[in-house]
Short mmCIF file of C-alpha atoms in Angstrom, two decimals:
data_model
loop_
_atom_site.label_atom_id
_atom_site.label_comp_id
_atom_site.label_asym_id
_atom_site.label_seq_id
_atom_site.Cartn_x
_atom_site.Cartn_y
_atom_site.Cartn_z
CA UNK H 1 85.36 109.68 99.04
CA UNK H 2 81.80 108.61 99.85
CA UNK H 3 80.34 111.51 97.86
CA UNK H 4 82.67 110.87 94.91
CA UNK H 5 81.80 107.16 94.81
CA UNK H 6 78.08 108.04 94.86
CA UNK H 7 78.56 110.21 91.79
CA UNK H 8 79.68 107.15 89.88
CA UNK H 9 76.93 104.91 91.24
CA UNK H 10 79.28 103.02 93.59
CA UNK H 11 78.95 102.32 97.31
CA UNK H 12 81.40 104.45 99.29
CA UNK H 13 83.71 103.26 102.03
CA UNK H 14 81.33 104.32 104.80
CA UNK H 15 78.41 102.53 103.23
CA UNK H 16 80.45 99.36 102.72
CA UNK H 17 81.64 99.36 106.31
CA UNK H 18 78.19 99.95 107.75
CA UNK H 19 76.75 97.22 105.52
CA UNK H 20 79.10 94.69 107.10
CA UNK H 21 77.27 95.02 110.42
CA UNK H 22 74.52 92.84 108.95
CA UNK H 23 75.54 91.37 105.61
CA UNK H 24 78.38 88.90 104.95
CA UNK H 25 81.55 90.97 105.08
CA UNK H 26 84.00 91.02 102.18
CA UNK H 27 86.92 91.49 104.61
CA UNK H 28 86.45 88.80 107.28
CA UNK H 29 90.17 88.41 108.08
CA UNK H 30 90.68 92.15 108.07
CA UNK H 31 87.86 92.69 110.56
CA UNK H 32 89.41 90.17 113.03
CA UNK H 33 92.78 91.84 112.46
CA UNK H 34 91.18 95.14 113.33
CA UNK H 35 89.73 93.60 116.49
CA UNK H 36 93.19 92.31 117.40
CA UNK H 37 94.58 95.82 117.11
CA UNK H 38 91.75 97.16 119.24
CA UNK H 39 92.44 94.52 121.94
CA UNK H 40 95.94 95.81 122.59
CA UNK H 41 94.38 98.38 124.93
CA UNK H 42 92.33 95.80 126.87
CA UNK H 43 93.36 93.65 129.83
CA UNK H 44 93.79 89.91 129.46
CA UNK H 45 90.33 89.24 130.88
CA UNK H 46 88.73 91.83 128.62
CA UNK H 47 90.45 90.31 125.59
CA UNK H 48 89.08 86.92 126.42
CA UNK H 49 85.57 88.33 126.75
CA UNK H 50 85.88 90.36 123.47
CA UNK H 51 87.16 87.37 121.48
CA UNK H 52 84.41 85.09 122.86
CA UNK H 53 81.77 87.68 122.08
CA UNK H 54 82.96 88.11 118.51
CA UNK H 55 82.92 84.37 117.86
CA UNK H 56 79.46 84.04 119.47
CA UNK H 57 78.03 86.80 117.37
CA UNK H 58 79.50 85.26 114.18
CA UNK H 59 78.03 81.90 114.99
CA UNK H 60 74.65 83.49 115.64
CA UNK H 61 74.79 85.36 112.30
CA UNK H 62 75.81 82.19 110.46
CA UNK H 63 72.95 80.16 111.99
CA UNK H 64 70.39 82.85 111.18
CA UNK H 65 71.57 83.11 107.55
CA UNK H 66 71.51 79.37 107.19
CA UNK H 67 68.03 79.16 108.69
CA UNK H 68 66.58 81.76 106.33
CA UNK H 69 68.56 80.53 103.30
CA UNK H 70 70.37 83.85 102.81
CA UNK H 71 73.04 84.03 100.09
CA UNK H 72 76.46 84.00 101.73
CA UNK H 73 78.59 83.50 98.59
CA UNK H 74 79.25 87.24 98.18
CA UNK H 75 81.35 87.55 101.35
CA UNK H 76 83.02 85.75 104.20
CA UNK H 77 80.88 83.72 106.62
CA UNK H 78 82.55 85.48 109.54
CA UNK H 79 83.66 88.94 110.53
CA UNK H 80 80.41 90.64 111.65
CA UNK H 81 81.12 89.71 115.23
CA UNK H 82 84.52 91.41 115.21
CA UNK H 83 83.00 94.68 113.91
CA UNK H 84 80.22 94.51 116.56
CA UNK H 85 82.69 93.96 119.35
CA UNK H 86 84.88 96.88 118.19
CA UNK H 87 81.85 99.18 118.30
CA UNK H 88 80.89 97.63 121.66
CA UNK H 89 84.30 98.56 123.03
CA UNK H 90 83.60 102.18 122.04
CA UNK H 91 80.29 102.09 123.88
CA UNK H 92 82.00 100.46 126.92
CA UNK H 93 84.64 103.19 126.98
CA UNK H 94 82.05 106.01 126.86
CA UNK H 95 79.65 104.49 129.38
CA UNK H 96 81.87 102.68 131.84
CA UNK H 97 85.28 104.42 131.75
CA UNK H 98 86.48 107.96 132.37
CA UNK H 99 89.57 110.06 131.95
CA UNK H 100 92.73 108.54 130.43
CA UNK H 101 91.36 105.05 130.47
CA UNK H 102 88.41 106.11 128.25
CA UNK H 103 90.81 107.93 125.90
CA UNK H 104 93.07 104.89 125.58
CA UNK H 105 90.20 102.50 124.74
CA UNK H 106 88.76 104.92 122.19
CA UNK H 107 92.22 105.20 120.59
CA UNK H 108 92.28 101.42 120.30
CA UNK H 109 88.85 101.44 118.72
CA UNK H 110 89.90 104.16 116.35
CA UNK H 111 92.98 102.17 115.38
CA UNK H 112 90.94 99.10 114.56
CA UNK H 113 88.30 101.03 112.60
CA UNK H 114 91.00 102.93 110.68
CA UNK H 115 92.45 99.65 109.44
CA UNK H 116 89.10 98.59 108.00
CA UNK H 117 88.25 102.11 106.75
CA UNK H 118 91.65 102.29 105.05
CA UNK H 119 90.96 99.07 103.18
CA UNK H 120 87.44 100.18 102.17
CA UNK H 121 88.75 103.55 101.01
CA UNK H 122 91.40 101.79 98.96
CA UNK H 123 88.81 99.56 97.34
CA UNK H 124 86.69 102.63 96.46
CA UNK H 125 89.77 104.34 95.05
CA UNK H 126 90.40 101.38 92.75
CA UNK H 127 86.84 101.48 91.44
CA UNK H 128 87.14 105.22 90.82
CA UNK H 129 90.35 104.74 88.84
CA UNK H 130 88.68 102.26 86.52
CA UNK H 131 85.76 104.64 85.90
CA UNK H 132 87.67 107.87 85.50
CA UNK H 133 90.83 106.83 83.66
CA UNK H 134 89.80 105.28 80.30
CA UNK H 135 93.40 105.43 78.95
CA UNK H 136 96.28 103.47 80.54
CA UNK H 137 100.04 103.87 80.18
CA UNK H 138 101.10 100.21 80.14
CA UNK H 139 103.04 100.46 76.85
CA UNK H 140 105.33 103.05 78.46
CA UNK H 141 106.05 101.05 81.59
CA UNK H 142 106.36 97.77 79.68
CA UNK H 143 108.91 99.33 77.34
CA UNK H 144 110.86 100.89 80.17
CA UNK H 145 110.85 97.49 81.91
CA UNK H 146 113.28 96.22 79.25
CA UNK H 147 115.97 98.11 81.17
CA UNK H 148 115.39 95.66 84.07
CA UNK H 149 115.28 92.56 81.87
CA UNK H 150 111.45 92.16 81.74
CA UNK H 151 111.28 90.65 85.25
CA UNK H 152 107.51 90.04 85.12
CA UNK H 153 107.85 87.89 82.00
CA UNK H 154 110.64 85.88 83.61
CA UNK H 155 108.86 85.48 86.97
CA UNK H 156 105.64 84.51 85.18
CA UNK H 157 107.42 81.60 83.37
CA UNK H 158 109.10 80.51 86.59
CA UNK H 159 105.86 80.48 88.51
CA UNK H 160 104.09 78.60 85.71
CA UNK H 161 106.85 75.96 85.83
CA UNK H 162 106.29 75.45 89.60
CA UNK H 163 102.71 74.42 89.06
CA UNK H 164 99.73 74.85 91.40
CA UNK H 165 101.78 74.35 94.57
CA UNK H 166 103.99 77.43 94.04
CA UNK H 167 101.01 79.45 92.82
CA UNK H 168 98.85 78.60 95.83
CA UNK H 169 101.72 79.44 98.24
CA UNK H 170 102.41 82.81 96.70
CA UNK H 171 98.73 83.59 96.34
CA UNK H 172 98.22 83.01 100.08
CA UNK H 173 101.13 85.31 100.93
CA UNK H 174 99.86 87.97 98.54
CA UNK H 175 96.27 87.83 99.85
CA UNK H 176 97.18 87.80 103.57
CA UNK H 177 99.51 90.80 103.59
CA UNK H 178 97.29 92.61 106.11
CA UNK H 179 97.58 89.64 108.50
CA UNK H 180 101.38 89.83 108.40
CA UNK H 181 101.16 93.57 109.06
CA UNK H 182 98.95 93.00 112.10
CA UNK H 183 101.43 90.47 113.52
CA UNK H 184 104.23 93.02 113.34
CA UNK H 185 101.94 95.79 114.65
CA UNK H 186 100.88 93.66 117.59
CA UNK H 187 104.54 93.09 118.56
CA UNK H 188 105.14 96.84 118.40
CA UNK H 189 102.06 97.59 120.50
CA UNK H 190 102.57 94.80 123.01
CA UNK H 191 103.42 97.29 125.75
CA UNK H 192 100.34 99.46 125.45
CA UNK H 193 98.47 97.63 128.17
CA UNK H 194 101.30 98.14 130.68
CA UNK H 195 102.43 101.58 129.69
CA UNK H 196 98.81 102.80 129.04
CA UNK H 197 99.96 104.76 125.95
CA UNK H 198 100.70 104.06 122.32
CA UNK H 199 104.25 104.26 120.91
CA UNK H 200 105.04 107.40 118.96
CA UNK H 201 105.53 105.51 115.66
CA UNK H 202 104.39 102.09 114.54
CA UNK H 203 103.57 100.12 111.40
CA UNK H 204 99.87 100.95 111.28
CA UNK H 205 100.68 104.63 110.71
CA UNK H 206 102.87 103.81 107.73
CA UNK H 207 100.28 101.40 106.28
CA UNK H 208 97.51 104.00 106.45
CA UNK H 209 99.61 106.72 104.85
CA UNK H 210 100.70 104.43 102.03
CA UNK H 211 97.04 103.54 101.37
CA UNK H 212 96.08 107.19 101.43
CA UNK H 213 98.73 108.53 99.06
CA UNK H 214 99.16 105.57 96.76
CA UNK H 215 95.84 105.75 94.90
CA UNK H 216 96.44 109.42 94.14
CA UNK H 217 99.46 108.32 92.06
CA UNK H 218 97.16 105.82 90.29
CA UNK H 219 95.01 108.72 89.17
CA UNK H 220 98.14 110.44 87.72
CA UNK H 221 99.72 107.34 86.26
CA UNK H 222 97.04 104.73 85.41
CA UNK H 223 98.53 101.26 84.66
CA UNK H 224 96.70 97.89 84.72
CA UNK H 225 99.62 95.43 84.63
CA UNK H 226 101.02 92.84 82.20
CA UNK H 227 98.46 90.13 82.98
CA UNK H 228 95.66 92.43 81.80
CA UNK H 229 97.33 94.50 79.09
CA UNK H 230 99.40 91.72 77.47
CA UNK H 231 97.96 88.45 78.77
CA UNK H 232 94.92 86.37 77.86
CA UNK H 233 94.40 84.60 81.16
CA UNK H 234 95.30 81.11 79.95
CA UNK H 235 94.05 77.85 81.40
CA UNK H 236 96.82 77.69 83.98
CA UNK H 237 95.25 80.40 86.14
CA UNK H 238 91.89 78.60 86.19
CA UNK H 239 93.48 75.24 86.98
CA UNK H 240 95.45 76.85 89.86
CA UNK H 241 92.17 78.09 91.38
CA UNK H 242 93.49 81.60 91.67
CA UNK H 243 91.48 84.80 91.84
CA UNK H 244 90.81 86.03 89.23
CA UNK H 245 91.15 82.71 87.40
CA UNK H 246 90.41 84.40 84.04
CA UNK H 247 90.92 88.15 83.80
CA UNK H 248 87.71 89.90 82.92
CA UNK H 249 89.59 92.16 80.52
CA UNK H 250 90.82 89.52 78.09
CA UNK H 251 89.10 91.22 75.20
CA UNK H 252 91.00 94.44 75.96
CA UNK H 253 94.48 92.91 75.96
CA UNK H 254 96.72 94.26 73.21
CA UNK H 255 98.12 90.77 72.53
CA UNK H 256 98.60 87.39 74.17
CA UNK H 257 102.27 87.92 75.04
CA UNK H 258 102.58 87.51 78.84
CA UNK H 259 104.35 85.52 80.13
CA UNK H 260 105.72 83.54 77.20
CA UNK H 261 106.73 86.20 74.67
CA UNK H 262 108.71 89.27 75.69
CA UNK H 263 107.14 92.52 74.57
CA UNK H 264 108.86 93.96 71.45
CA UNK H 265 110.25 97.46 71.65
CA UNK H 266 108.03 99.85 69.73
CA UNK H 267 106.52 103.33 69.91
CA UNK H 268 104.58 103.43 73.24
CA UNK H 269 101.41 105.35 73.40
CA UNK H 270 98.34 105.46 75.74
CA UNK H 271 95.81 102.75 75.05
CA UNK H 272 92.07 102.59 75.97
CA UNK H 273 90.98 99.97 78.52
CA UNK H 274 87.77 98.77 80.16
CA UNK H 275 85.89 100.32 83.11
CA UNK H 276 86.39 97.26 85.32
CA UNK H 277 90.12 96.71 85.86
CA UNK H 278 91.67 98.98 88.53
CA UNK H 279 94.62 101.12 87.41
CA UNK H 280 96.59 100.13 90.47
CA UNK H 281 100.09 99.28 89.32
CA UNK H 282 102.24 102.43 89.63
CA UNK H 283 103.62 102.24 92.27
CA UNK H 284 103.15 98.70 93.56
CA UNK H 285 101.41 99.17 96.95
CA UNK H 286 101.78 95.49 97.77
CA UNK H 287 105.50 96.00 97.42
CA UNK H 288 105.23 99.22 99.42
CA UNK H 289 103.37 97.53 102.26
CA UNK H 290 105.69 94.46 102.26
CA UNK H 291 108.64 96.83 102.42
CA UNK H 292 107.06 98.65 105.38
CA UNK H 293 106.60 95.23 107.16
CA UNK H 294 110.26 94.45 106.47
CA UNK H 295 111.41 97.76 107.90
CA UNK H 296 109.36 97.54 111.05
CA UNK H 297 110.27 93.90 111.67
CA UNK H 298 113.95 94.81 111.98
CA UNK H 299 113.60 95.68 115.64
CA UNK H 300 111.83 92.43 116.55
CA UNK H 301 113.12 89.03 117.53
CA UNK H 302 114.82 86.78 115.01
CA UNK H 303 111.69 84.91 114.02
CA UNK H 304 109.91 88.19 113.24
CA UNK H 305 112.87 89.44 111.24
CA UNK H 306 112.92 86.25 109.22
CA UNK H 307 109.18 86.47 108.71
CA UNK H 308 109.42 90.05 107.49
CA UNK H 309 112.15 89.09 105.04
CA UNK H 310 110.20 86.11 103.78
CA UNK H 311 107.05 88.15 103.28
CA UNK H 312 108.92 90.79 101.32
CA UNK H 313 110.60 88.28 98.99
CA UNK H 314 107.39 86.27 98.51
CA UNK H 315 105.33 89.38 97.82
CA UNK H 316 107.85 90.53 95.18
CA UNK H 317 107.68 87.10 93.58
CA UNK H 318 103.86 87.13 93.65
CA UNK H 319 103.43 90.60 92.21
CA UNK H 320 105.75 89.76 89.29
CA UNK H 321 104.84 86.06 88.89
CA UNK H 322 101.13 86.59 88.73
CA UNK H 323 101.57 89.43 86.21
CA UNK H 324 100.07 92.08 88.42
CA UNK H 325 103.03 94.40 88.18
CA UNK H 326 106.07 95.32 86.11
CA UNK H 327 109.53 95.48 87.64
CA UNK H 328 109.46 99.24 87.29
CA UNK H 329 106.44 99.31 89.64
CA UNK H 330 108.39 97.53 92.29
CA UNK H 331 111.32 99.93 92.18
CA UNK H 332 108.93 102.87 92.51
CA UNK H 333 107.09 101.14 95.34
CA UNK H 334 110.23 100.70 97.41
CA UNK H 335 111.25 104.32 96.95
CA UNK H 336 107.72 105.38 97.76
CA UNK H 337 107.66 103.49 101.06
CA UNK H 338 111.09 104.48 102.25
CA UNK H 339 110.28 108.15 101.63
CA UNK H 340 106.96 107.90 103.52
CA UNK H 341 108.64 106.08 106.42
CA UNK H 342 111.33 108.76 106.56
CA UNK H 343 108.74 111.53 106.63
CA UNK H 344 106.77 109.88 109.44
CA UNK H 345 109.85 109.34 111.52
CA UNK H 346 111.03 112.89 110.91
CA UNK H 347 107.61 114.20 111.92
CA UNK H 348 107.72 112.11 115.08
CA UNK H 349 111.11 113.30 116.24
CA UNK H 350 110.84 116.82 114.95
CA UNK H 351 111.93 118.06 111.57
CA UNK H 352 115.58 118.93 111.12
CA UNK H 353 117.91 119.36 108.20
CA UNK H 354 118.78 115.65 107.81
CA UNK H 355 115.09 114.64 107.79
CA UNK H 356 114.15 117.35 105.34
CA UNK H 357 116.92 116.43 102.98
CA UNK H 358 116.09 112.72 103.13
CA UNK H 359 112.43 113.21 102.38
CA UNK H 360 113.14 115.73 99.63
CA UNK H 361 115.61 113.40 98.05
CA UNK H 362 113.26 110.43 98.16
CA UNK H 363 110.48 112.45 96.67
CA UNK H 364 112.77 113.73 93.89
CA UNK H 365 113.93 110.21 93.00
CA UNK H 366 110.36 108.96 92.97
CA UNK H 367 109.23 111.78 90.64
CA UNK H 368 112.27 111.17 88.44
CA UNK H 369 111.34 107.50 88.13
CA UNK H 370 107.76 108.32 87.02
CA UNK H 371 109.00 110.91 84.52
CA UNK H 372 111.63 108.59 83.05
CA UNK H 373 109.08 105.78 82.65
CA UNK H 374 106.77 108.17 80.84
CA UNK H 375 109.17 110.17 78.66
CA UNK H 376 112.28 107.99 78.24
CA UNK H 377 110.97 104.42 77.86
CA UNK H 378 112.44 103.83 74.39
CA UNK H 379 115.85 105.14 75.42
CA UNK H 380 115.71 102.96 78.55
CA UNK H 381 114.80 99.89 76.53
CA UNK H 382 117.51 100.63 73.94
CA UNK H 383 120.25 100.98 76.55
CA UNK H 384 119.42 98.47 79.32
CA UNK H 385 123.00 98.19 80.58
CA UNK H 386 122.98 101.90 81.32
CA UNK H 387 119.44 102.55 82.61
CA UNK H 388 118.94 99.25 84.43
CA UNK H 389 121.87 99.81 86.84
CA UNK H 390 120.82 103.47 87.16
CA UNK H 391 117.29 102.47 88.33
CA UNK H 392 118.67 100.05 90.89
CA UNK H 393 121.31 102.60 92.00
CA UNK H 394 118.62 105.31 92.44
CA UNK H 395 116.52 102.94 94.63
CA UNK H 396 119.63 101.84 96.55
CA UNK H 397 120.67 105.44 97.18
CA UNK H 398 117.32 106.24 98.84
CA UNK H 399 117.62 103.11 101.00
CA UNK H 400 121.16 103.97 101.96
CA UNK H 401 120.17 107.53 102.86
CA UNK H 402 117.34 106.23 105.01
CA UNK H 403 119.52 103.73 106.88
CA UNK H 404 122.30 106.24 107.44
CA UNK H 405 120.03 109.04 108.57
CA UNK H 406 117.81 106.96 110.89
CA UNK H 407 120.87 105.28 112.40
CA UNK H 408 122.30 108.70 113.27
CA UNK H 409 118.94 109.63 114.82
CA UNK H 410 119.00 106.58 117.02
CA UNK H 411 122.57 107.23 118.10
CA UNK H 412 121.69 110.79 119.14
CA UNK H 413 118.60 109.59 120.97
CA UNK H 414 120.50 106.94 122.95
CA UNK H 415 121.40 108.16 126.47
CA UNK H 416 125.05 108.74 127.02
CA UNK H 417 126.86 106.21 129.24
CA UNK H 418 127.88 107.42 132.63
CA UNK H 419 131.64 107.34 133.01
CA UNK H 420 132.89 104.69 135.35
CA UNK H 421 134.55 106.03 138.59
CA UNK H 422 138.32 105.88 138.46
CA UNK H 423 140.22 104.60 141.46
CA UNK H 424 142.06 107.29 143.36
CA UNK H 425 145.84 107.20 143.21
CA UNK H 426 147.50 107.06 146.62
#
């Protein structure tokens, strides 16, 4: 990925991550989330020292930049300290620890760095899609979305009616998805310090695989979203202080239709687009990650389950309401995540017939969705009462298969109850 990015004159993920050791980081919250994951392998005293050291380093960096008048508007004012402490934990493990203790701390460091590297790799992927895919397929997906009732247009009008309050709330949920994931992951990894080992399957694994495979689909199916393809970035987005307040691709929009005017059914065809906007709609990875958070929060306490449900609903509302995705993207994103989660769980427990069938079925449904959006959009738009329920039914069938199969796995893994002794008859 680093080499490919260099070919297009872009900084690769490794360069971006090394740069954040000194310069203001673009992912301040993500760096501290990575530090939180790393600290699951530390003792309480070590966590206190690590957190204090990270804050101290950040304060020192901030004072130095302020003293020399460095430009800090291109990134967050904090985050460097978290990255330095993560690397310091690696040095501490190599120099001061041995055996299993060293391996455990290095695994924690690797987990934290993978979270940041995954985000950097995803950002690089998005830049590459904008440079290498000059044609986008938005007319196909927008036409197929008629089968679902144009949910992005409807959600956009609803969000506009709520004013800045609703927009700010959903924008915060949308932007802090990684923080919600870390909260769930920390709950799943809470026993690492005591058991001195990581659980066999947890949310971070699913997050990383989604981020690895998702951009590959973007290269096959480039879509920019209704806000960019059919919206002009009206004054509401600027007044709401959202990012981006005015899409940089306004001159490339086909028409100013979103969110007030539903797209007419026509003859879809690929359209040229700029070299700035990422082609990151199909499938919706925000929906995929929010679905993964929802799935992994099911085993937690009630407050975590409620939080997972809220984050999923709010993320779906944000992706549609801000015009970043079509409804068809969300359906594909759910199927994409459930299939990946099934594959990881099957890999963890050992492949068997049920796991193979479930993953194969999910992959088949996902491929069928992409093919239908591409080759049957006019038919789908012309018969919404047929294809709309079929899309929802296809998604629901994958979810049902996952729930049924994983429940049977858990029942088989549960230890059998010992029979109670029966009283002897005299």
